[in-house]
CSV table of C-alpha atoms and ligand atoms in Angstrom, one decimal:
chain,number,residue,atom,x,y,z
A,814,MET,CA,-6.0,-15.1,26.4
A,815,GLY,CA,-4.4,-18.2,28.0
A,816,SER,CA,-7.4,-20.1,26.8
A,817,PHE,CA,-7.3,-23.7,25.3
A,818,ILE,CA,-6.8,-23.4,21.4
A,819,PRO,CA,-7.2,-26.7,19.5
A,820,ASP,CA,-4.3,-28.1,17.9
A,821,THR,CA,-5.7,-28.0,14.4
A,822,LEU,CA,-6.6,-24.3,14.7
A,823,VAL,CA,-3.1,-23.6,15.9
A,824,GLU,CA,-1.8,-25.4,12.5
A,825,GLU,CA,-4.4,-23.6,10.5
A,826,ILE,CA,-3.4,-20.2,12.0
A,827,ARG,CA,0.2,-20.9,11.2
A,828,ASN,CA,-0.6,-22.1,7.6
A,829,ARG,CA,-2.5,-19.0,6.8
A,830,ALA,CA,0.2,-16.6,8.2
A,831,ASP,CA,3.2,-15.4,6.2
A,832,ILE,CA,6.4,-15.6,8.5
A,833,VAL,CA,8.3,-13.2,6.3
A,834,GLU,CA,5.2,-10.8,6.5
A,835,ILE,CA,5.3,-10.7,10.3
A,836,ILE,CA,8.9,-11.0,11.0
A,837,GLY,CA,9.4,-8.2,8.3
A,838,SER,CA,7.0,-6.0,10.2
A,839,ILE,CA,9.3,-6.1,13.1
A,840,ILE,CA,12.8,-6.3,11.7
A,841,PRO,CA,14.1,-5.3,8.1
A,842,LEU,CA,14.4,-8.3,6.0
A,843,LYS,CA,16.2,-8.3,2.6
A,844,LYS,CA,15.6,-11.0,-0.2
A,845,ALA,CA,18.5,-13.1,-0.5
A,846,GLY,CA,17.9,-15.7,-3.2
A,847,ALA,CA,14.8,-18.1,-2.1
A,848,ASN,CA,15.0,-16.7,1.6
A,849,TYR,CA,15.1,-13.4,3.4
A,850,LYS,CA,18.0,-12.2,5.5
A,851,GLY,CA,18.3,-9.8,8.3
A,852,VAL,CA,20.3,-8.7,11.3
A,853,CYS,CA,19.2,-11.1,14.2
A,854,PRO,CA,17.3,-9.5,16.8
A,855,PHE,CA,18.5,-12.2,19.5
A,856,HIS,CA,22.1,-11.8,19.5
A,857,GLN,CA,24.5,-8.5,18.6
A,858,GLU,CA,26.0,-8.7,15.1
A,859,LYS,CA,26.8,-6.6,12.2
A,860,THR,CA,26.7,-8.9,9.3
A,861,PRO,CA,23.2,-10.7,8.9
A,862,SER,CA,23.0,-14.3,9.7
A,863,PHE,CA,19.3,-14.3,10.6
A,864,VAL,CA,17.4,-16.4,7.8
A,865,VAL,CA,13.9,-16.6,7.0
A,866,SER,CA,12.4,-19.1,4.7
A,867,PRO,CA,9.2,-18.2,3.0
A,868,LEU,CA,8.9,-21.7,1.7
A,869,LYS,CA,9.4,-23.6,5.0
A,870,GLN,CA,7.6,-20.9,7.1
A,871,ILE,CA,10.7,-21.1,9.6
A,872,PHE,CA,13.7,-18.6,10.8
A,873,HIS,CA,17.0,-19.7,11.8
A,874,CYS,CA,19.9,-17.6,12.8
A,875,PHE,CA,23.5,-19.1,12.0
A,876,GLY,CA,25.1,-16.7,14.6
A,877,CYS,CA,23.2,-17.8,17.8
A,878,GLY,CA,21.3,-21.0,16.6
A,879,GLU,CA,17.8,-19.4,17.6
A,880,GLY,CA,15.1,-20.9,15.3
A,881,GLY,CA,11.8,-22.2,14.7
A,882,ASN,CA,8.5,-21.0,13.4
A,883,VAL,CA,6.5,-17.9,13.6
A,884,TYR,CA,5.0,-18.5,17.0
A,885,HIS,CA,8.5,-19.2,18.6
A,886,PHE,CA,9.7,-15.9,17.0
A,887,LEU,CA,6.9,-13.8,18.7
A,888,MET,CA,7.3,-15.7,22.0
A,889,ARG,CA,10.9,-14.9,22.1
A,890,LYS,CA,10.7,-11.5,20.5
A,891,LYS,CA,7.8,-10.1,22.4
A,892,GLY,CA,7.9,-12.2,25.6
A,893,LEU,CA,4.3,-13.8,24.9
A,894,SER,CA,3.2,-17.0,26.0
A,895,PHE,CA,2.3,-19.7,23.4
A,896,SER,CA,-1.4,-18.7,23.4
A,897,GLU,CA,-0.7,-15.1,23.1
A,898,ALA,CA,1.4,-15.8,20.2
A,899,VAL,CA,-1.3,-17.8,18.4
A,900,HIS,CA,-3.9,-15.2,19.3
A,901,LEU,CA,-1.7,-12.5,17.8
A,902,VAL,CA,-1.2,-13.9,14.6
A,903,ALA,CA,-4.9,-15.0,14.2
A,904,ASP,CA,-5.7,-11.3,14.8
A,905,ARG,CA,-3.5,-10.2,12.3
A,906,TYR,CA,-4.9,-12.6,9.7
A,907,SER,CA,-8.7,-12.0,10.8
A,908,ILE,CA,-9.2,-15.7,11.9
A,909,VAL,CA,-11.5,-16.2,14.5
A,910,ILE,CA,-10.7,-18.1,17.4
A,911,PRO,CA,-14.1,-19.3,19.1
A,912,HIS,CA,-13.6,-17.9,22.3
A,913,THR,CA,-15.3,-14.8,24.0
A,914,GLY,CA,-12.2,-12.7,25.1
A,915,SER,CA,-12.1,-9.1,24.0
A,916,ALA,CA,-9.4,-10.1,21.2
A,917,GLY,CA,-12.1,-12.5,19.6
A,918,LYS,CA,-14.5,-9.8,19.4
A,919,LYS,CA,-12.1,-7.6,17.8
A,920,PHE,CA,-11.4,-9.9,14.8
A,921,LEU,CA,-15.1,-10.8,14.3
A,922,GLY,CA,-15.7,-7.4,13.3
A,923,ARG,CA,-12.7,-7.3,10.8
A,924,LYS,CA,-14.1,-10.4,9.1
A,925,GLU,CA,-17.5,-8.8,8.5
A,926,ILE,CA,-15.9,-5.7,7.2
A,927,TYR,CA,-13.8,-7.5,4.6
A,928,THR,CA,-17.2,-9.4,3.7
A,929,LEU,CA,-19.2,-6.1,3.3
A,930,ASN,CA,-16.5,-4.3,1.4
A,931,GLU,CA,-16.5,-7.2,-1.3
A,932,ARG,CA,-20.3,-7.2,-1.7
A,933,PHE,CA,-20.1,-3.2,-1.7
A,934,ALA,CA,-17.2,-3.5,-4.4
A,935,HIS,CA,-19.4,-6.1,-6.5
A,936,TYR,CA,-22.7,-4.4,-6.3
A,937,PHE,CA,-21.1,-0.8,-7.3
A,938,HIS,CA,-19.0,-2.4,-10.1
A,939,ASN,CA,-22.3,-3.9,-11.6
A,940,ILE,CA,-24.0,-0.4,-11.5
A,941,LEU,CA,-21.0,1.0,-13.2
A,942,MET,CA,-20.7,-1.5,-16.0
A,943,LYS,CA,-24.2,-1.8,-17.1
A,944,GLY,CA,-27.6,0.2,-16.8
A,945,ALA,CA,-28.6,3.7,-16.8
A,946,LEU,CA,-27.3,4.8,-13.4
A,947,GLY,CA,-23.5,3.9,-14.4
A,948,GLU,CA,-23.7,5.9,-17.8
A,949,SER,CA,-22.0,9.2,-16.6
A,950,ALA,CA,-19.4,7.2,-15.0
A,951,ARG,CA,-18.9,5.3,-18.1
A,952,ALA,CA,-18.6,8.3,-20.2
A,953,TYR,CA,-16.0,9.8,-18.1
A,954,LEU,CA,-14.1,6.7,-18.1
A,955,SER,CA,-14.2,6.3,-21.9
A,956,GLU,CA,-13.1,10.0,-22.0
A,957,ARG,CA,-10.1,9.4,-19.8
A,958,GLY,CA,-9.3,6.1,-22.0
A,959,ILE,CA,-9.9,3.8,-19.3
A,960,SER,CA,-10.9,0.5,-21.1
A,961,ASP,CA,-13.7,-1.9,-20.0
A,962,SER,CA,-11.0,-4.5,-19.3
A,963,ALA,CA,-9.2,-2.0,-16.9
A,964,ALA,CA,-12.4,-1.3,-15.2
A,965,VAL,CA,-12.8,-5.1,-14.5
A,966,GLU,CA,-9.3,-5.8,-13.6
A,967,PHE,CA,-9.5,-2.9,-11.1
A,968,GLN,CA,-13.0,-3.6,-10.0
A,969,LEU,CA,-13.9,0.0,-10.5
A,970,GLY,CA,-17.4,1.0,-9.4
A,971,PHE,CA,-19.8,3.8,-9.4
A,972,VAL,CA,-21.9,5.1,-6.6
A,973,PRO,CA,-24.8,7.0,-7.9
A,974,ASP,CA,-26.7,9.9,-6.1
A,975,LYS,CA,-29.8,8.1,-5.5
A,976,GLU,CA,-28.8,4.3,-4.9
A,977,PRO,CA,-31.6,1.7,-5.4
A,978,GLY,CA,-31.8,0.3,-2.1
A,979,GLY,CA,-27.9,0.6,-1.5
A,980,ALA,CA,-27.4,0.3,2.1
A,981,ARG,CA,-30.7,-1.9,2.8
A,982,ARG,CA,-29.2,-4.4,0.1
A,983,ILE,CA,-26.1,-4.7,1.6
A,984,VAL,CA,-27.3,-4.9,5.4
A,985,THR,CA,-28.4,-8.4,5.4
A,986,ALA,CA,-29.1,-10.8,8.2
A,987,ASP,CA,-25.4,-11.5,8.8
A,988,ILE,CA,-24.0,-8.0,8.6
A,989,ASN,CA,-25.6,-5.4,10.9
A,990,LYS,CA,-25.8,-1.8,10.7
A,991,ASP,CA,-23.0,-1.4,13.4
A,992,VAL,CA,-20.7,-3.1,10.7
A,993,VAL,CA,-21.7,-1.0,8.1
A,994,GLU,CA,-20.9,1.9,10.1
A,995,LYS,CA,-17.7,0.5,11.3
A,996,ALA,CA,-16.8,-0.2,7.6
A,997,GLY,CA,-16.9,3.5,7.0
A,998,LEU,CA,-19.1,3.2,3.7
A,999,TYR,CA,-22.0,4.9,5.0
A,1000,ASN,CA,-22.7,7.7,7.4
A,1001,PHE,CA,-25.8,7.4,9.4
A,1002,TYR,CA,-27.9,10.3,10.5
A,1003,ARG,CA,-30.7,10.5,12.8
A,1004,ASN,CA,-33.2,10.6,9.8
A,1005,GLY,CA,-31.6,8.4,7.4
A,1006,VAL,CA,-28.2,7.3,6.1
A,1007,ALA,CA,-26.0,8.5,3.2
A,1008,ASN,CA,-23.3,7.0,1.3
A,1009,ARG,CA,-19.9,8.6,1.8
A,1010,PHE,CA,-18.9,8.2,-2.0
A,1011,ALA,CA,-22.1,9.2,-3.7
A,1012,GLY,CA,-21.7,10.6,-7.0
A,1013,ARG,CA,-18.1,9.1,-7.1
A,1014,LEU,CA,-16.3,6.6,-9.1
A,1015,ILE,CA,-14.8,4.1,-6.7
A,1016,PHE,CA,-11.5,2.4,-6.5
A,1017,PRO,CA,-11.6,-0.7,-4.3
A,1018,ILE,CA,-8.3,-0.6,-2.0
A,1019,GLN,CA,-6.7,-4.1,-1.5
A,1020,ASP,CA,-4.3,-5.2,1.2
A,1021,TYR,CA,-1.2,-7.1,0.1
A,1022,GLN,CA,-3.2,-10.4,0.4
A,1023,GLY,CA,-5.8,-8.8,-2.1
A,1024,ARG,CA,-8.4,-8.4,0.3
A,1025,ILE,CA,-10.7,-5.3,0.0
A,1026,ILE,CA,-9.7,-3.1,3.0
A,1027,GLY,CA,-11.2,0.5,1.9
A,1028,PHE,CA,-12.2,2.7,-1.0
A,1029,GLY,CA,-11.0,5.6,-2.9
A,1030,GLY,CA,-13.7,7.8,-4.7
A,1031,ARG,CA,-13.2,10.4,-7.4
A,1032,ALA,CA,-15.8,13.1,-7.7
A,1033,LEU,CA,-17.1,13.2,-11.3
A,1034,ASN,CA,-18.9,16.4,-10.9
A,1035,GLU,CA,-16.5,19.2,-10.8
A,1036,GLN,CA,-18.5,21.3,-8.1
A,1037,GLN,CA,-17.9,18.3,-5.6
A,1038,GLN,CA,-15.4,18.5,-2.9
A,1039,PRO,CA,-12.8,17.2,-2.4
A,1040,LYS,CA,-11.9,15.7,-5.8
A,1041,TYR,CA,-10.5,12.6,-4.2
A,1042,LEU,CA,-12.0,11.0,-1.0
A,1043,ASN,CA,-10.7,7.8,0.8
A,1044,SER,CA,-12.3,5.5,3.4
A,1045,PRO,CA,-11.6,6.5,7.1
A,1046,GLU,CA,-9.3,4.8,9.1
A,1047,THR,CA,-10.9,1.5,10.1
A,1048,ALA,CA,-10.3,-1.8,12.0
A,1049,VAL,CA,-8.9,-3.0,8.6
A,1050,TYR,CA,-7.8,0.2,6.7
A,1051,HIS,CA,-4.9,2.1,7.6
A,1052,LYS,CA,-3.9,4.5,5.3
A,1053,SER,CA,-0.2,5.1,6.1
A,1054,GLY,CA,0.5,1.3,5.8
A,1055,THR,CA,-1.3,0.6,2.6
A,1056,LEU,CA,-0.1,1.0,-1.0
A,1057,TYR,CA,-2.6,1.0,-3.8
A,1058,ASN,CA,-2.1,-2.2,-6.2
A,1059,PHE,CA,0.7,-3.5,-4.0
A,1060,HIS,CA,-0.9,-7.1,-4.1
A,1061,ARG,CA,-0.7,-7.2,-8.1
A,1062,ALA,CA,2.5,-5.2,-8.2
A,1063,LYS,CA,4.5,-7.7,-6.1
A,1064,GLU,CA,4.1,-10.3,-8.6
A,1065,SER,CA,5.7,-8.4,-11.2
A,1066,VAL,CA,8.6,-6.8,-9.3
A,1067,LYS,CA,10.8,-9.8,-9.7
A,1068,GLU,CA,11.1,-9.0,-13.5
A,1069,THR,CA,11.7,-5.4,-13.2
A,1070,GLY,CA,13.8,-5.4,-9.9
A,1071,TYR,CA,12.2,-2.0,-8.9
A,1072,PHE,CA,8.8,-0.7,-7.8
A,1073,ILE,CA,7.4,2.3,-9.8
A,1074,ILE,CA,5.8,4.7,-7.5
A,1075,VAL,CA,3.1,7.2,-9.0
A,1076,GLU,CA,0.6,9.7,-7.5
A,1077,GLY,CA,-2.8,8.9,-8.6
A,1078,TYR,CA,-5.1,6.1,-9.3
A,1079,LEU,CA,-5.7,6.9,-13.0
A,1080,ASP,CA,-2.0,7.2,-13.6
A,1081,LEU,CA,-1.6,3.9,-12.0
A,1082,ILE,CA,-4.1,2.1,-14.0
A,1083,THR,CA,-2.9,3.4,-17.3
A,1084,ALA,CA,0.5,2.6,-16.4
A,1085,TYR,CA,-0.4,-1.0,-15.5
A,1086,MET,CA,-2.5,-1.4,-18.5
A,1087,ALA,CA,0.4,-0.5,-20.5
A,1088,GLY,CA,2.5,-3.1,-19.2
A,1089,PHE,CA,4.2,-1.5,-16.2
A,1090,LYS,CA,2.8,-3.7,-13.6
A,1091,ALA,CA,4.9,-3.2,-10.8
A,1092,VAL,CA,3.5,0.1,-10.1
A,1093,VAL,CA,2.1,1.1,-6.8
A,1094,ALA,CA,0.6,4.5,-5.4
A,1095,PRO,CA,0.5,6.0,-1.8
A,1096,LEU,CA,-3.1,7.1,-0.7
A,1097,GLY,CA,-3.0,10.5,-0.8
A,1098,THR,CA,-0.1,11.1,1.4
A,1099,ALA,CA,3.7,11.3,1.0
A,1100,LEU,CA,5.6,7.8,1.3
A,1101,THR,CA,5.6,6.5,4.9
A,1102,ALA,CA,7.8,4.2,6.6
A,1103,SER,CA,5.4,1.3,6.7
A,1104,GLN,CA,4.8,1.6,3.1
A,1105,LEU,CA,8.5,1.5,2.6
A,1106,ASN,CA,8.4,-1.8,4.6
A,1107,LEU,CA,6.0,-3.5,2.2
A,1108,LEU,CA,8.3,-2.6,-0.8
A,1109,LYS,CA,11.4,-3.5,0.8
A,1110,ARG,CA,10.4,-7.2,1.3
A,1111,LEU,CA,10.8,-7.6,-2.4
A,1112,THR,CA,13.1,-5.4,-3.7
A,1113,ASP,CA,15.5,-2.5,-2.5
A,1114,HIS,CA,14.8,-0.2,-5.3
A,1115,ALA,CA,11.9,2.2,-6.2
A,1116,VAL,CA,11.6,4.7,-9.1
A,1117,LEU,CA,9.3,7.7,-8.1
A,1118,VAL,CA,7.7,9.3,-10.8
A,1119,PHE,CA,6.2,12.7,-10.1
A,1120,ASP,CA,4.8,15.9,-11.6
A,1121,ALA,CA,7.2,18.7,-12.1
A,1122,ASP,CA,5.1,21.2,-10.0
A,1123,ASN,CA,6.2,22.3,-6.5
A,1124,ALA,CA,3.8,19.9,-4.9
A,1125,GLY,CA,5.3,17.1,-7.0
A,1126,LEU,CA,8.7,17.9,-6.4
A,1127,LYS,CA,8.1,18.1,-2.7
A,1128,ALA,CA,6.5,14.7,-2.6
A,1129,ALA,CA,9.2,13.3,-4.5
A,1130,LEU,CA,11.6,14.8,-2.1
A,1131,ARG,CA,9.9,13.4,0.9
A,1132,GLY,CA,9.6,10.1,-0.6
A,1133,VAL,CA,13.4,10.0,-1.5
A,1134,GLU,CA,14.1,10.8,2.1
A,1135,VAL,CA,12.0,8.1,3.4
A,1136,LEU,CA,13.5,5.4,1.0
A,1137,MET,CA,16.9,6.5,2.0
A,1138,GLU,CA,16.2,6.1,5.8
A,1139,GLY,CA,14.9,2.8,5.1
A,1140,GLY,CA,18.2,1.8,3.2
A,1141,MET,CA,16.4,1.6,-0.2
A,1142,LYS,CA,17.9,3.0,-3.5
A,1143,SER,CA,15.5,5.5,-5.2
A,1144,SER,CA,15.7,6.9,-8.7
A,1145,VAL,CA,13.2,9.9,-9.6
A,1146,VAL,CA,11.5,10.5,-12.9
A,1147,ILE,CA,10.6,14.3,-13.1
A,1148,LEU,CA,7.8,14.8,-15.9
A,1149,ALA,CA,7.5,17.8,-18.2
A,1150,ASP,CA,5.6,20.5,-16.9
A,1151,GLY,CA,1.6,19.5,-17.0
A,1152,GLU,CA,2.4,16.1,-17.9
A,1153,ASP,CA,1.6,13.1,-15.8
A,1154,PRO,CA,2.2,9.3,-16.6
A,1155,ASP,CA,-1.4,9.0,-18.0
A,1156,SER,CA,-0.9,11.8,-20.3
A,1157,LEU,CA,2.5,10.9,-21.2
A,1158,ILE,CA,1.7,7.2,-22.0
A,1159,ARG,CA,-1.4,8.2,-23.9
A,1160,ALA,CA,0.3,10.8,-26.1
A,1161,GLN,CA,3.8,9.3,-26.5
A,1162,GLY,CA,3.2,5.7,-25.7
A,1163,ALA,CA,4.7,3.0,-23.3
A,1164,GLY,CA,8.1,3.3,-25.0
A,1165,ALA,CA,8.3,6.8,-23.9
A,1166,PHE,CA,7.6,6.0,-20.2
A,1167,GLN,CA,10.1,3.3,-20.2
A,1168,ARG,CA,12.7,5.7,-21.5
A,1169,HIS,CA,12.1,8.0,-18.7
A,1170,LEU,CA,12.4,5.1,-16.4
A,1171,ASP,CA,15.6,4.1,-17.8
A,1172,ASN,CA,16.9,7.7,-17.3
A,1173,ALA,CA,15.5,8.4,-13.9
A,1174,LEU,CA,17.7,10.5,-11.7
A,1175,ASP,CA,19.5,8.9,-8.8
A,1176,GLU,CA,19.2,10.4,-5.4
A,1177,VAL,CA,22.3,12.7,-5.7
A,1178,ASP,CA,21.3,14.2,-9.1
A,1179,PHE,CA,17.8,14.6,-8.0
A,1180,PHE,CA,18.8,16.7,-5.1
A,1181,CYS,CA,21.2,18.9,-7.2
A,1182,HIS,CA,18.1,19.2,-9.6
A,1183,VAL,CA,15.9,20.4,-6.9
A,1184,SER,CA,18.4,22.9,-5.6
A,1185,GLU,CA,19.2,24.1,-8.9
A,1186,ARG,CA,15.4,25.3,-9.0
A,1187,LYS,CA,15.2,26.6,-5.8
A,1188,TYR,CA,18.6,28.6,-5.6
A,1189,ASP,CA,20.8,30.3,-8.1
A,1190,LEU,CA,23.9,28.1,-8.1
A,1191,THR,CA,26.1,30.4,-9.9
A,1192,ARG,CA,26.2,32.5,-6.7
A,1193,ALA,CA,28.2,31.6,-3.7
A,1194,GLU,CA,25.2,32.5,-1.4
A,1195,GLY,CA,23.0,30.0,-3.5
A,1196,ARG,CA,25.4,27.1,-3.5
A,1197,ILE,CA,26.1,27.6,0.4
A,1198,LYS,CA,22.1,27.4,1.0
A,1199,ALA,CA,21.8,24.5,-1.4
A,1200,VAL,CA,24.7,22.4,0.2
A,1201,GLY,CA,23.3,23.1,3.8
A,1202,GLU,CA,20.0,21.6,2.7
A,1203,LEU,CA,21.5,18.6,1.1
A,1204,LEU,CA,24.1,17.4,3.6
A,1205,PRO,CA,21.5,16.4,6.3
A,1206,LEU,CA,19.6,14.4,3.6
A,1207,ILE,CA,22.6,12.7,2.2
A,1208,ALA,CA,23.6,11.9,5.8
A,1209,LYS,CA,20.5,9.6,5.8
A,1210,GLU,CA,21.9,7.6,3.0
A,1211,LYS,CA,22.7,4.3,4.9
A,1212,ASN,CA,25.0,3.0,2.2
A,1213,ALA,CA,28.5,4.4,2.9
A,1214,LEU,CA,29.6,4.0,-0.9
A,1215,ARG,CA,26.4,6.0,-2.2
A,1216,ARG,CA,26.7,8.3,0.5
A,1217,GLU,CA,30.4,9.3,-0.3
A,1218,GLU,CA,29.5,9.9,-3.9
B,547,ZN,ZN1,21.2,-14.8,16.4
């Protein structure tokens, strides 16, 4: 660090960065018209007077007068030098600063992983879409009602058990074995290499900018375990900070005003293709605080759609809890036993799903629903237990009016 960085590069890095994304990862921001507002991190205040402009890529506090671009923010907030702030932003956006420091090496690797993932996605998408190798996977998709246009839109792919030269085709002069290993696609053994997703339908997972950061794989053979498998954590893929389909959903949330959160890849694709475009899915985990931060940049309302079984209710409960802690409004759709968004939309159409969304339970009604199922509320003992469980949850509600209710 501390090295000389040419002005043109400083500018380029600033142009490629998103000030809302960076400041929003440090302090909570809320959309207010064309700008974002938050509580100023540089002076004590209760009413937000700290404004970030996505258009001008600057911040300004009307309370204390602090302001500037993304570098100024990071220098002031994190106590960095100018050059350190530039490096930090470059690293975040995988921009290589031609310098041999350790930070330079780190993002060199990241850039190569993105490139490798793109090639991998493209290669296995082609296998899925045409030729004998993809036949079984195509049959599975048509059985599940996933159209060709959905497969293209989501760049679905298939990894056959025996790849025609797979790793060898991808490992080229500019991408070495080391990067392939770091990307988490292949496992290397003493006597060979095996694709982690062999025999699986694959779903490329993108970050908020649409770059492929990892993959989800679904087993097509019922004997294959586990049914779903994701990329391991890599330099670019962090499961807990990623929401599947977020980069597409963010374009549509302006119209709906809320995000729809579903559990699985196929539920998501069916909903998306039926016109519910502001839909996202956590990747095999309960909703996390950093996923919530992604959602919160664009809206303060999410509708959780979960199965009626106990696992579904538990995930929904956890989701509502996280949303409440983060100051977001949540509603919950609980589907009938054995139903998921995929089967519902197929059997009853988009209108039926929309009615479920319109009639979603708010937090309080949802908690009551859960308690009813769990405790016998006609008996005093059951009521006491239920209230004991709900009070700590309700205390997390940040909005005083809603908490009171
Ligand atoms: Zn201020």
